[in-house]
Tab-separated table of C-alpha atoms in Angstrom:
chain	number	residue	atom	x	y	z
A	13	UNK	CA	0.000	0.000	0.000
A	14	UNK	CA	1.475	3.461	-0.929
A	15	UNK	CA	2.093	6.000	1.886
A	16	UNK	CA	0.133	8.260	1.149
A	17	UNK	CA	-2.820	5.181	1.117
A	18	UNK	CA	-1.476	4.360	4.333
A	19	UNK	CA	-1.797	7.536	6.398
A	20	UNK	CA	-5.326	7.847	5.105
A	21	UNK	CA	-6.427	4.377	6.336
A	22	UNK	CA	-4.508	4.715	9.670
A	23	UNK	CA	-5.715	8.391	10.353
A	24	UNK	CA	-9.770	8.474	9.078
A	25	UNK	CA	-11.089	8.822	12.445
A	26	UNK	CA	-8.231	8.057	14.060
A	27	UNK	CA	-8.250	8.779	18.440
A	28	UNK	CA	-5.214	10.302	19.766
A	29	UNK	CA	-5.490	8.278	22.668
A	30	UNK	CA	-5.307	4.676	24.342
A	31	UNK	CA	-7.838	2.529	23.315
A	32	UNK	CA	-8.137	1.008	27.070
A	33	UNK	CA	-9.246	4.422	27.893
A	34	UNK	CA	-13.109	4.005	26.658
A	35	UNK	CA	-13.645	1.254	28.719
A	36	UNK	CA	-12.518	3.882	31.743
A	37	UNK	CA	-13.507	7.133	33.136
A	38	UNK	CA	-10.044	8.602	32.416
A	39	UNK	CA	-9.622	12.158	32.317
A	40	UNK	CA	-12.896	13.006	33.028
A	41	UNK	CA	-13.624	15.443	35.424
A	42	UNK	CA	-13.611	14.001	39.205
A	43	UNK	CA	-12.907	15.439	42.799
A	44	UNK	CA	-9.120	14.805	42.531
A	45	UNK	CA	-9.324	17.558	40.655
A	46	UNK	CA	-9.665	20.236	43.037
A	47	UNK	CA	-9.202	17.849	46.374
A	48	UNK	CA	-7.169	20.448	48.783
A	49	UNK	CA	-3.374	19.072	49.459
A	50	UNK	CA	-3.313	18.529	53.450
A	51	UNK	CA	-0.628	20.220	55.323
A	52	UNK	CA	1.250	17.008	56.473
A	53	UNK	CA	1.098	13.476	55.714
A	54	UNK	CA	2.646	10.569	56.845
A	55	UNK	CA	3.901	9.466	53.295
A	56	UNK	CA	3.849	11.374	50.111
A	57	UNK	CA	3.855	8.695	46.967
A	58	UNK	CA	4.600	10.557	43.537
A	59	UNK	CA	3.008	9.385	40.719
A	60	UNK	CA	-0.306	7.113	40.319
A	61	UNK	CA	0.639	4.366	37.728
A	62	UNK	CA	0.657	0.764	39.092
A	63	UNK	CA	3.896	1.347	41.023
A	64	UNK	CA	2.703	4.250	43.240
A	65	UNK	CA	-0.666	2.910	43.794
A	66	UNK	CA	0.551	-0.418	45.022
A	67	UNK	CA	2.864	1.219	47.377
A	68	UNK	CA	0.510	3.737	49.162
A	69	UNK	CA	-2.262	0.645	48.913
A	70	UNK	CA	0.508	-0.875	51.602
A	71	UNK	CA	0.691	2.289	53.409
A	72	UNK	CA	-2.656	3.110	53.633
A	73	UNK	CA	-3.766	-0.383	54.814
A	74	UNK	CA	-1.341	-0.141	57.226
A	75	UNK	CA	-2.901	2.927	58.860
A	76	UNK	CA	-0.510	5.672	57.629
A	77	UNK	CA	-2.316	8.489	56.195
A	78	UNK	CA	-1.126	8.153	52.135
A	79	UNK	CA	-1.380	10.937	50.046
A	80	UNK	CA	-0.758	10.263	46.219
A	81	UNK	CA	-0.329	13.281	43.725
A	82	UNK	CA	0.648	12.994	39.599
A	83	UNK	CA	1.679	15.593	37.212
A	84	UNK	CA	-1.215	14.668	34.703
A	85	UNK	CA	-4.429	12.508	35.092
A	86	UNK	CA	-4.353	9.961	37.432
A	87	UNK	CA	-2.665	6.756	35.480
A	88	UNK	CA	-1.846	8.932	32.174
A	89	UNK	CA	1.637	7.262	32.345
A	90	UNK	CA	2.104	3.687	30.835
A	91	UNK	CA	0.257	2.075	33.243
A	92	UNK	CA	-2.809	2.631	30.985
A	93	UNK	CA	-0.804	2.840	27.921
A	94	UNK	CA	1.230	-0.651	27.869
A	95	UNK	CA	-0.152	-3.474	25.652
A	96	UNK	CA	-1.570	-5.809	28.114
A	97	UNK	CA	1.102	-8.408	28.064
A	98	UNK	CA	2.127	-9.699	31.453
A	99	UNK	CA	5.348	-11.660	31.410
A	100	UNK	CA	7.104	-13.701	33.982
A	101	UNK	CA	10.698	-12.707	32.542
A	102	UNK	CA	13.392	-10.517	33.103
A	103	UNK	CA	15.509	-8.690	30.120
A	104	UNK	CA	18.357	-10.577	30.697
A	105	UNK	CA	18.563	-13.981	30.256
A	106	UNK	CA	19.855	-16.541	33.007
A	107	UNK	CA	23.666	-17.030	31.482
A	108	UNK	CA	24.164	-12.916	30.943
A	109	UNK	CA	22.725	-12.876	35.108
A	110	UNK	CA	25.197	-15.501	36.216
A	111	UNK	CA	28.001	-13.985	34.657
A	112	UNK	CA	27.525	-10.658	36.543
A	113	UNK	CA	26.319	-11.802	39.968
A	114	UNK	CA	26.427	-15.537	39.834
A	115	UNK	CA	24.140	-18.516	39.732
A	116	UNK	CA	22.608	-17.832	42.887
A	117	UNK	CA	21.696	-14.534	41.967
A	118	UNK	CA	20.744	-15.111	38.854
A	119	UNK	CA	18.478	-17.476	39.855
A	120	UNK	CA	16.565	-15.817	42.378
A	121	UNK	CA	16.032	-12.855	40.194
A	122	UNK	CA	14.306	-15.262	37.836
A	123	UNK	CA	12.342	-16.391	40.789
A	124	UNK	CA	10.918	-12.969	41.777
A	125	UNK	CA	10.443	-12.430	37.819
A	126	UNK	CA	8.312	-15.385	38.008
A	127	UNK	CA	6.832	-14.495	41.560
A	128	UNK	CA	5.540	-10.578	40.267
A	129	UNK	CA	3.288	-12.630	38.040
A	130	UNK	CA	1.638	-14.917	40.210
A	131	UNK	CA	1.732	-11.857	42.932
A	132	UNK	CA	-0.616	-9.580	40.402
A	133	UNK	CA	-2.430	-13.100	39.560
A	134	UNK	CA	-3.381	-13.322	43.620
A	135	UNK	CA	-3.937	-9.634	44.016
A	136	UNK	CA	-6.576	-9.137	41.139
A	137	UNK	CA	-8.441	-12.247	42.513
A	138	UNK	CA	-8.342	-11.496	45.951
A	139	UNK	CA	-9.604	-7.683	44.991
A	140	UNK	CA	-12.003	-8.970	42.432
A	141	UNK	CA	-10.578	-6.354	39.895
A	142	UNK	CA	-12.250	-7.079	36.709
A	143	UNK	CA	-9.648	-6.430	33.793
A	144	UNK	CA	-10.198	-8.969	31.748
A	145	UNK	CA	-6.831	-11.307	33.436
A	146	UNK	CA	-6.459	-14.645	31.950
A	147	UNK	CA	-3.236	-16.993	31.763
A	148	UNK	CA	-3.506	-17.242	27.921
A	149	UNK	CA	0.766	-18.014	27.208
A	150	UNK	CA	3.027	-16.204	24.823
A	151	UNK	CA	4.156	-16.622	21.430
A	152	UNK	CA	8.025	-15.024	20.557
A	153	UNK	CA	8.570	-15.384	16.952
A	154	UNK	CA	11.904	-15.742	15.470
A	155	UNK	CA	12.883	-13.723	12.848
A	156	UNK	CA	15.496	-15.898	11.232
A	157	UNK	CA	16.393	-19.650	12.274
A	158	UNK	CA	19.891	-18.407	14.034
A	159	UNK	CA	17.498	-16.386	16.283
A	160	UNK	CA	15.460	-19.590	16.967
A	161	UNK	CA	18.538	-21.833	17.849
A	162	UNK	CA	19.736	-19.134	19.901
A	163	UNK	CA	16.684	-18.777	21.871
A	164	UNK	CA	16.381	-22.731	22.357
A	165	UNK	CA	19.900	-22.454	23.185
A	166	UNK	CA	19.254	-19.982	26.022
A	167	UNK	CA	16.051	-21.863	27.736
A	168	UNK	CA	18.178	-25.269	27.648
A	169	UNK	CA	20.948	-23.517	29.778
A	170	UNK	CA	18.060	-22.601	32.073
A	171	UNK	CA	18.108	-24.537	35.565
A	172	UNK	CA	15.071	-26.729	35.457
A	173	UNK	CA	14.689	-26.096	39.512
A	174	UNK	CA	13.257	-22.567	38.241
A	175	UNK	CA	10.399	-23.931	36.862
A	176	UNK	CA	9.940	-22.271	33.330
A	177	UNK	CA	7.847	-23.890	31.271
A	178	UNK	CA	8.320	-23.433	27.560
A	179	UNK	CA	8.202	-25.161	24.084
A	180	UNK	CA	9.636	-24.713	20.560
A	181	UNK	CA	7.574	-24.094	17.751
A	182	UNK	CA	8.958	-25.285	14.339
A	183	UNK	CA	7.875	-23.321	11.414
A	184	UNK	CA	5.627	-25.739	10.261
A	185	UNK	CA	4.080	-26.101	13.281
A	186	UNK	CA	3.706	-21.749	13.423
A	187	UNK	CA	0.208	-21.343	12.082
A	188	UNK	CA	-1.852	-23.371	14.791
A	189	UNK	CA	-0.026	-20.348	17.192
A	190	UNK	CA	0.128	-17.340	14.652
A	191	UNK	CA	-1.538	-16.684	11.422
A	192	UNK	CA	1.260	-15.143	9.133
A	193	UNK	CA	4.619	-16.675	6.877
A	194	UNK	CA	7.019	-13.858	8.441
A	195	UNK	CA	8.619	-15.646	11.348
A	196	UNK	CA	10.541	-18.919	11.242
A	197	UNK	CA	8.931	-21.062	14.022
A	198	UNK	CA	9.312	-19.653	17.721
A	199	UNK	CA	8.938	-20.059	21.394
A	200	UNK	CA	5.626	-20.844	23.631
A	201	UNK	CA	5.703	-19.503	27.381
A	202	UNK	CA	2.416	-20.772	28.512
A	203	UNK	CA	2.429	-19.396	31.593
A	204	UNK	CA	2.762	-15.449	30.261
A	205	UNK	CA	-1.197	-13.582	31.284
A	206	UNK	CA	-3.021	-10.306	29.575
A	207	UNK	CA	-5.384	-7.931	31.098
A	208	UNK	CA	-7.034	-5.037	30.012
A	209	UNK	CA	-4.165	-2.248	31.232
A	210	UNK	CA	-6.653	0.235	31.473
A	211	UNK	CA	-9.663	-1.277	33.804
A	212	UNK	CA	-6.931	-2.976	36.052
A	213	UNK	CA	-5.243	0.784	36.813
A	214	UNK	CA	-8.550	2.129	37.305
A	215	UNK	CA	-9.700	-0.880	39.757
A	216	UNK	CA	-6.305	-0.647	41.946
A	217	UNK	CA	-6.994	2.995	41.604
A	218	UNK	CA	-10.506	2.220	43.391
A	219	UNK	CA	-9.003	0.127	45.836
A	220	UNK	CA	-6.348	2.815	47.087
A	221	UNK	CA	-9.201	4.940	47.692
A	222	UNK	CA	-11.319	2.825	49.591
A	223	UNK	CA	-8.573	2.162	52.013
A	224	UNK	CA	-8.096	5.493	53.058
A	225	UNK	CA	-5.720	7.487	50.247
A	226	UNK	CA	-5.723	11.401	49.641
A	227	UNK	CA	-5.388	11.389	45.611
A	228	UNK	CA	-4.543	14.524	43.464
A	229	UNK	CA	-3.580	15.073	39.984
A	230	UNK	CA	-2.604	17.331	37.968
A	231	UNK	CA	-0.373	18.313	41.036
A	232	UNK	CA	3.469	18.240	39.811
A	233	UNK	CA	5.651	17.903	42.258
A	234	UNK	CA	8.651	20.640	42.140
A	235	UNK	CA	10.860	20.669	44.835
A	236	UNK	CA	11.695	17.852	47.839
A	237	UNK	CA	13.656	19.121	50.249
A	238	UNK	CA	14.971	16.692	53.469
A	239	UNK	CA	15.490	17.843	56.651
A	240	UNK	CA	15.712	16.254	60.206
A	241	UNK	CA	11.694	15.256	60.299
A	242	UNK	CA	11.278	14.411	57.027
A	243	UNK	CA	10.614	16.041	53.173
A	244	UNK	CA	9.193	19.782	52.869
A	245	UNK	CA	7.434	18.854	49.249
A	246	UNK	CA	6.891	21.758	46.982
A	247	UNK	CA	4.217	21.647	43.933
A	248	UNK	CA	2.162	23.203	41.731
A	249	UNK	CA	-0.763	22.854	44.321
A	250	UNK	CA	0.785	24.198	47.439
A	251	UNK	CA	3.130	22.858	49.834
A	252	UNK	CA	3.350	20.177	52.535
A	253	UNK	CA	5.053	17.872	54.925
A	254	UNK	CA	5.637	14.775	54.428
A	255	UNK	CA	7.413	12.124	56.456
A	256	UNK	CA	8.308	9.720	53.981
A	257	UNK	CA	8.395	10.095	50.303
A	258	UNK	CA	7.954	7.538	47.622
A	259	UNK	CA	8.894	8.268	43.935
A	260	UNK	CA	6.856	5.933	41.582
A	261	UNK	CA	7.377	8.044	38.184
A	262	UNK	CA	9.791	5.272	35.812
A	263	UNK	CA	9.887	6.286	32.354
A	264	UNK	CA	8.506	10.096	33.642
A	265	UNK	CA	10.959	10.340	36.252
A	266	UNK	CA	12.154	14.181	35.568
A	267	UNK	CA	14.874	16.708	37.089
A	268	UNK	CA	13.411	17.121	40.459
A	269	UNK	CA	14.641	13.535	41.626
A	270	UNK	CA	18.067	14.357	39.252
A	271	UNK	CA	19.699	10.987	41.273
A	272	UNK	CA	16.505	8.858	39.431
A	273	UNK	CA	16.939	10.693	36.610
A	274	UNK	CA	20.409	10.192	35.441
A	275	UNK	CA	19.675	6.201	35.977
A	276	UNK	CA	16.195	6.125	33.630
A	277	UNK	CA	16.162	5.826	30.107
A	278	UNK	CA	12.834	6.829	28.714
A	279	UNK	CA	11.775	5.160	25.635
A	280	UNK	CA	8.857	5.967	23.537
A	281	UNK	CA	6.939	3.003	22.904
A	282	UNK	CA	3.865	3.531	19.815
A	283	UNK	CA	1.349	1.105	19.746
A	284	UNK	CA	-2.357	1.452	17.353
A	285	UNK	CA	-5.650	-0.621	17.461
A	286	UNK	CA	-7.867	-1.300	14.999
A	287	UNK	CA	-11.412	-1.300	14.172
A	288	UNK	CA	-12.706	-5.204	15.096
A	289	UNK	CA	-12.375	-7.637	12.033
A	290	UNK	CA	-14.283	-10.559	11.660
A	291	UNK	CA	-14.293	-13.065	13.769
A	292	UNK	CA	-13.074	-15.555	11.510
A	293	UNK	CA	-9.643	-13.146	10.626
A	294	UNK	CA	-9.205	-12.852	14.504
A	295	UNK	CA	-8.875	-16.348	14.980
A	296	UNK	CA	-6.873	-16.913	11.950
A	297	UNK	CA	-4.296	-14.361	12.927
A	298	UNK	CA	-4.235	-15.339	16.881
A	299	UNK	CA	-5.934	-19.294	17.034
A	300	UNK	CA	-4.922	-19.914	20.881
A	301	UNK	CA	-5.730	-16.399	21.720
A	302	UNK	CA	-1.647	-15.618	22.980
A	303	UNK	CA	0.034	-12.750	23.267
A	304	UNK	CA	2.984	-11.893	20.789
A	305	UNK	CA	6.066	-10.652	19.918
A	306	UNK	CA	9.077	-11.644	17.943
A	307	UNK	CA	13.060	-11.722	18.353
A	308	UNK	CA	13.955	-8.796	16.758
A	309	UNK	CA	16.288	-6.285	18.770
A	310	UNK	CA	13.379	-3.608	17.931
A	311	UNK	CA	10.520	-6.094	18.471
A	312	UNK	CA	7.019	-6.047	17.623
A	313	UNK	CA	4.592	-7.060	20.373
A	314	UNK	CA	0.542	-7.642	19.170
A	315	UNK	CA	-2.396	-9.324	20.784
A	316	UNK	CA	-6.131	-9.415	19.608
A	317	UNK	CA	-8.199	-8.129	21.822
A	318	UNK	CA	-12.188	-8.557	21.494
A	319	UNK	CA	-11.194	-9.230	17.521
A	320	UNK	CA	-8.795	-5.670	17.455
A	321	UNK	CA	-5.286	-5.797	16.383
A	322	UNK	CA	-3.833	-4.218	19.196
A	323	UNK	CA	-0.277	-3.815	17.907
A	324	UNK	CA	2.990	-1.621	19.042
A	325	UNK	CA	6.909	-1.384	18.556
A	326	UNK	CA	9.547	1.455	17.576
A	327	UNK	CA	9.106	2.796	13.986
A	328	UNK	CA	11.160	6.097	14.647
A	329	UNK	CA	14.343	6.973	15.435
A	330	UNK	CA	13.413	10.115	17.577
A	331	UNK	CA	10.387	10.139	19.750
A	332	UNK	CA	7.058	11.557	17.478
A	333	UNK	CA	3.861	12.285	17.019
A	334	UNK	CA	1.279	9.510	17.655
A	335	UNK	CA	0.039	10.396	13.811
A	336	UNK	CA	2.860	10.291	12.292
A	337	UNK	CA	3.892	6.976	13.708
A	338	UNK	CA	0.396	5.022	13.163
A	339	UNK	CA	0.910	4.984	9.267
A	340	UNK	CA	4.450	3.188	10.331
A	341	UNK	CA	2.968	0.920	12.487
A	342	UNK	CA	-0.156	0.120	10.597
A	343	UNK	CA	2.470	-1.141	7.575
A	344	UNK	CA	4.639	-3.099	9.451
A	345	UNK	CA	0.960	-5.010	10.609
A	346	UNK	CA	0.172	-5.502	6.781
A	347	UNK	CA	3.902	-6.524	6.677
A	348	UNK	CA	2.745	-9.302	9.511
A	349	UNK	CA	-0.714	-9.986	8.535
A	350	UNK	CA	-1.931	-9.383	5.216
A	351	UNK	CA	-5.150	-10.252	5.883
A	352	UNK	CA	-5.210	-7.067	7.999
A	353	UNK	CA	-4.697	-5.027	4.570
A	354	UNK	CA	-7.555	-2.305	4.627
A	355	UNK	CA	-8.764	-2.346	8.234
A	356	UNK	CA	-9.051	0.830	9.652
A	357	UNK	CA	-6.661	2.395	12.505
A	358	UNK	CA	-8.943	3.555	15.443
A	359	UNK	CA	-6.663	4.509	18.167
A	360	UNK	CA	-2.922	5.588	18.135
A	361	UNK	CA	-1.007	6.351	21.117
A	362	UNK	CA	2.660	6.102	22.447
A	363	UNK	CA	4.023	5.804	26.324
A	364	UNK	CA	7.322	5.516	27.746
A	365	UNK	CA	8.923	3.367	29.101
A	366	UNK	CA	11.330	3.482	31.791
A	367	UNK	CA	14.652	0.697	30.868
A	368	UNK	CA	18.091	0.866	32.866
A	369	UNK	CA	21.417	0.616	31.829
A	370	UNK	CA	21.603	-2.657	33.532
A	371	UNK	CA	18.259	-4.361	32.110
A	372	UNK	CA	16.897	-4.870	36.147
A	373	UNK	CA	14.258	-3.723	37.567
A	374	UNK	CA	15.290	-1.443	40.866
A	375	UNK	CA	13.996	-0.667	43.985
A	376	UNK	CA	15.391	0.409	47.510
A	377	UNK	CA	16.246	3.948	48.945
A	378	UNK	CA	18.673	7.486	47.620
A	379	UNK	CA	18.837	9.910	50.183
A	380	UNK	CA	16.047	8.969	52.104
A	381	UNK	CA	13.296	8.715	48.893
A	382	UNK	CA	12.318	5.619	48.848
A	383	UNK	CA	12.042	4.369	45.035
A	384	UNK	CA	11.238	1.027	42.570
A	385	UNK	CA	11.282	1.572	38.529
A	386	UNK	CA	13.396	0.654	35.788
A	387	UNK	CA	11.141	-2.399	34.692
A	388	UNK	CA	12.422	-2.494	30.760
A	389	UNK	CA	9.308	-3.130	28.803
A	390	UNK	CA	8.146	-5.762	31.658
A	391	UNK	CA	6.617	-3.452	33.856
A	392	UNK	CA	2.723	-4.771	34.479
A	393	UNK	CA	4.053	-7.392	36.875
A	394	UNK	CA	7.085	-6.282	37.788
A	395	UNK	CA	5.646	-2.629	38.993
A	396	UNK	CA	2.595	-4.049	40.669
A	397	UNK	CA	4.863	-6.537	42.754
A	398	UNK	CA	7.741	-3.858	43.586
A	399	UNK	CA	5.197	-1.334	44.232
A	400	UNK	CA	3.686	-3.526	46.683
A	401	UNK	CA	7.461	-4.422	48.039
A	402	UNK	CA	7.939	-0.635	48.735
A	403	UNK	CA	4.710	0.366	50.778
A	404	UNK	CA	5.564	-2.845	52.868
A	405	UNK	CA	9.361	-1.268	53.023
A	406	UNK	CA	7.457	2.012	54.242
A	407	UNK	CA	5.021	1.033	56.166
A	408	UNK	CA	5.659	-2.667	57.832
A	409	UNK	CA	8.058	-3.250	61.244
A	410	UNK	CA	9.300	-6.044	59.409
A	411	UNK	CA	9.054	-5.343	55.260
A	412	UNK	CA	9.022	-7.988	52.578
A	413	UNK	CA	12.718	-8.317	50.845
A	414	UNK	CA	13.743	-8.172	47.051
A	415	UNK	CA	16.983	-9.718	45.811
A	416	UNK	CA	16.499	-5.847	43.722
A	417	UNK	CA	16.235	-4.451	47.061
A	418	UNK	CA	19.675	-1.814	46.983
A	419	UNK	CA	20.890	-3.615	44.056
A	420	UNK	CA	23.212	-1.298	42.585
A	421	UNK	CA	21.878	1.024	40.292
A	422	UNK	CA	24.435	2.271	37.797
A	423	UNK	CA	24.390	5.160	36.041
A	424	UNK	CA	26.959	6.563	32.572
A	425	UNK	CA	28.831	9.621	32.693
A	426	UNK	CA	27.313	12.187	30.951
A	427	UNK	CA	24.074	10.762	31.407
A	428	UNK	CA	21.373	13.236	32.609
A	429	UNK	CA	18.428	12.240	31.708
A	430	UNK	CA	17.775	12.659	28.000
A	431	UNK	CA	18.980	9.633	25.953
A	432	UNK	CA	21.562	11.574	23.246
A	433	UNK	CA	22.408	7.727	22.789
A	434	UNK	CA	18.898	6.288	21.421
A	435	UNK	CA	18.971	7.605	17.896
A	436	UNK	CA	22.208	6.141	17.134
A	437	UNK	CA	21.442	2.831	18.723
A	438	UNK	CA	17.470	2.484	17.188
A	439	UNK	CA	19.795	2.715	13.597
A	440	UNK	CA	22.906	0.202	14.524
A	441	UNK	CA	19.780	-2.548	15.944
A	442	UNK	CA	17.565	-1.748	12.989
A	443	UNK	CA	20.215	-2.755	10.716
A	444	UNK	CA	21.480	-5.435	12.215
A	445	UNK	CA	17.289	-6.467	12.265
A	446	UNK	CA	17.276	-6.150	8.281
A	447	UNK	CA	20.809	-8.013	7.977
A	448	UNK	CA	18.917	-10.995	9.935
A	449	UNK	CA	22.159	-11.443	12.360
């Protein structure tokens, strides 16, 4: 399809926005609003996406009084504008972990990977949070067979005491997991989940609230300033007190925590959804209903969802406009699944997402802020679960431990914040993508 075809079929009546949002009252007007900030609290979390809510949930459970404030509507961050995929693993695989901290290290991080999913799993179903959770298993397609040996490669060095479950997929097996020719067989994690990103922010959201949480948003936070009782907190609602502080803001952390800052890279991630197809197409493209992605360096990650092509990657070098990267997107589907060829683009929206120079995840305490982020484009679990690990770190006489608990969380010189690197790198792994090595 020409370009110029292209942008008119992904921008007709195309939303700016996530398409979980319709299913939620997001940005519409509520009394966080214009709730007054209170004078003191006993913690201050910053930022409402899955890891801030989780934490003051602990807090305010525990009987502390919990105030939570964001810079935009409450969950505008990624935590209503991932794709739904909720995966047990870590960015690094086990041989790259032993090599850096050794095989008992490596293995427990793979352990708590594993345990964030089965934590959200046990949280949603204790809190009856309807968000559309179901264990439906992954599908990672491999873009050339070297990438497929390589993969198999990695799971066989895997420790069978950790429990992973997978299969391989030979290329003539693909189609009863994936309707398209692209890939070259792949890998099954059955145990991998989806939800609806949207509804399951907006029911933790609900549950914070219920147990006892001040919330405010559109309330930036611009100044936090320690001293012998605590954190004189400065924002663009007043100021207050605040005896502890949690900062919950990965891929938005910004220049008032400049420690965070210089150890986040935010990445734009662009994702679209179409209008439904048939339901015939929808089973042909996704027949055991998985979640998806391939091996590519820049991958491709793509679920159906109630017969929509919900489907996102990087298609730009520099971070852009949500119109301007649906046309991209939207051919690199048709690329995929050329039964897809003509079906409108609905929704187009992008997020960032919050990745760390060392691929973990991070949590523990800088100066007396308290802190968990850096999950690296595995953050549904992984946030809830740390989240969680923080408020009890806050709020319990005797806290729940991480093995990412004070891990150490490296930083490059010159680093400050805005990723001068990413262009550069986005070209040198889209390359080697096309070169198929």
């Amino acid at each position: 399809m020409p370009r110029h075809s292209e942008e008119k079929s992904a921008s007709a009546t195309l939303h700016c926005e996530p398409f979980w949002w319709q299913e939620t009252q997001h940005g519409q007007s509520n009394a966080a609003h214009t709730a007054p900030l209170p004078q003191d609290v006993d913690v201050l979390v910053i930022g409402s996406g899955y890891t801030g809510l989780h934490a003051a949930l602990e807090t305010a459970r525990a009987g502390l009084s919990t105030l939570v404030v964001d810079a935009m509507g409450l969950g505008h961050g990624c935590s209503s504008r991932n794709g739904g995929q909720v995966s047990a693993h870590l960015k690094e695989d086990y041989s790259g972990l032993a090599r850096k901290y050794g095989d008992a290290n490596a293995q427990a991080m793979l352990r708590e990977g594993a345990a964030a999913l089965t934590f959200l799993e046990d949280f949603i179903a204790t809190e009856s949070i309807q968000c559309d959770w179901h264990r439906c298993g992954h599908f990672s397609g491999a873009h050339n067979p070297a990438a497929l040996n390589s993969s198999v490669r990695q799971l066989a060095r895997m420790p069978t005491t950790l429990g992973l479950r997978w299969e391989m997929i030979s290329r003539s097996q693909q189609h009863r997991e994936i309707g398209t020719d692209q890939y070259h067989g792949g890998i099954v994690f059955p145990d991998h989940a989806a939800l609806q990103p949207g509804l399951y922010q907006a029911g933790l959201l609900e549950r914070v609230r219920s147990a006892g949480a001040r919330i405010v948003d559109y309330c930036a936070v611009t100044s936090v300033v320690r001293h012998d009782k605590g954190f004189t907190v400065s924002t663009t609602r007043g100021e207050l007190q605040a005896r502890q502080v949690a900062v919950a803001t990965n891929g938005y952390t910004g220049g008032v925590t400049p420690w965070h800052q210089r150890r986040i890279i935010p990445i734009g991630s662009y994702m679209i959804a179409t209008a439904p197809v048939a339901a015939n197409v929808a089973a042909q493209i996704a027949p055991t209903g998985r979640t998806m992605t391939d091996t590519r360096r820049l991958v491709f990650y793509y679920r159906m969802y109630r017969h929509r092509m919900i489907f996102g990657g990087r298609v730009a070098l520099a971070e852009t406009d949500p119109r301007r990267s649906a046309p991209r997107l939207y051919a690199e589907m048709v690329r995929l699944f050329p039964q897809l060829q003509g079906t409108p683009v609905e929704y187009s929206w992008m997020g960032f997402v919050g990745y760390t120079f060392d691929t973990l995840p991070h949590i523990g305490s800088h100066s007396g802020l308290h802190y968990a982020m850096g999950y690296c484009g595995s953050g549904v679990a992984l946030s809830s679960y740390l989240g969680s690990i923080m408020g009890s770190q806050i709020a319990d006489a005797v806290p729940r431990k991480s093995v990412f608990l004070d891990l150490n969380f490296p930083t490059r010189p010159l680093y400050t914040g805005r990723p001068w690197f990413l262009q550069p790198s986005v070209l040198y792994y889209r390359f080697r993508d096309r070169l198929n090595f």
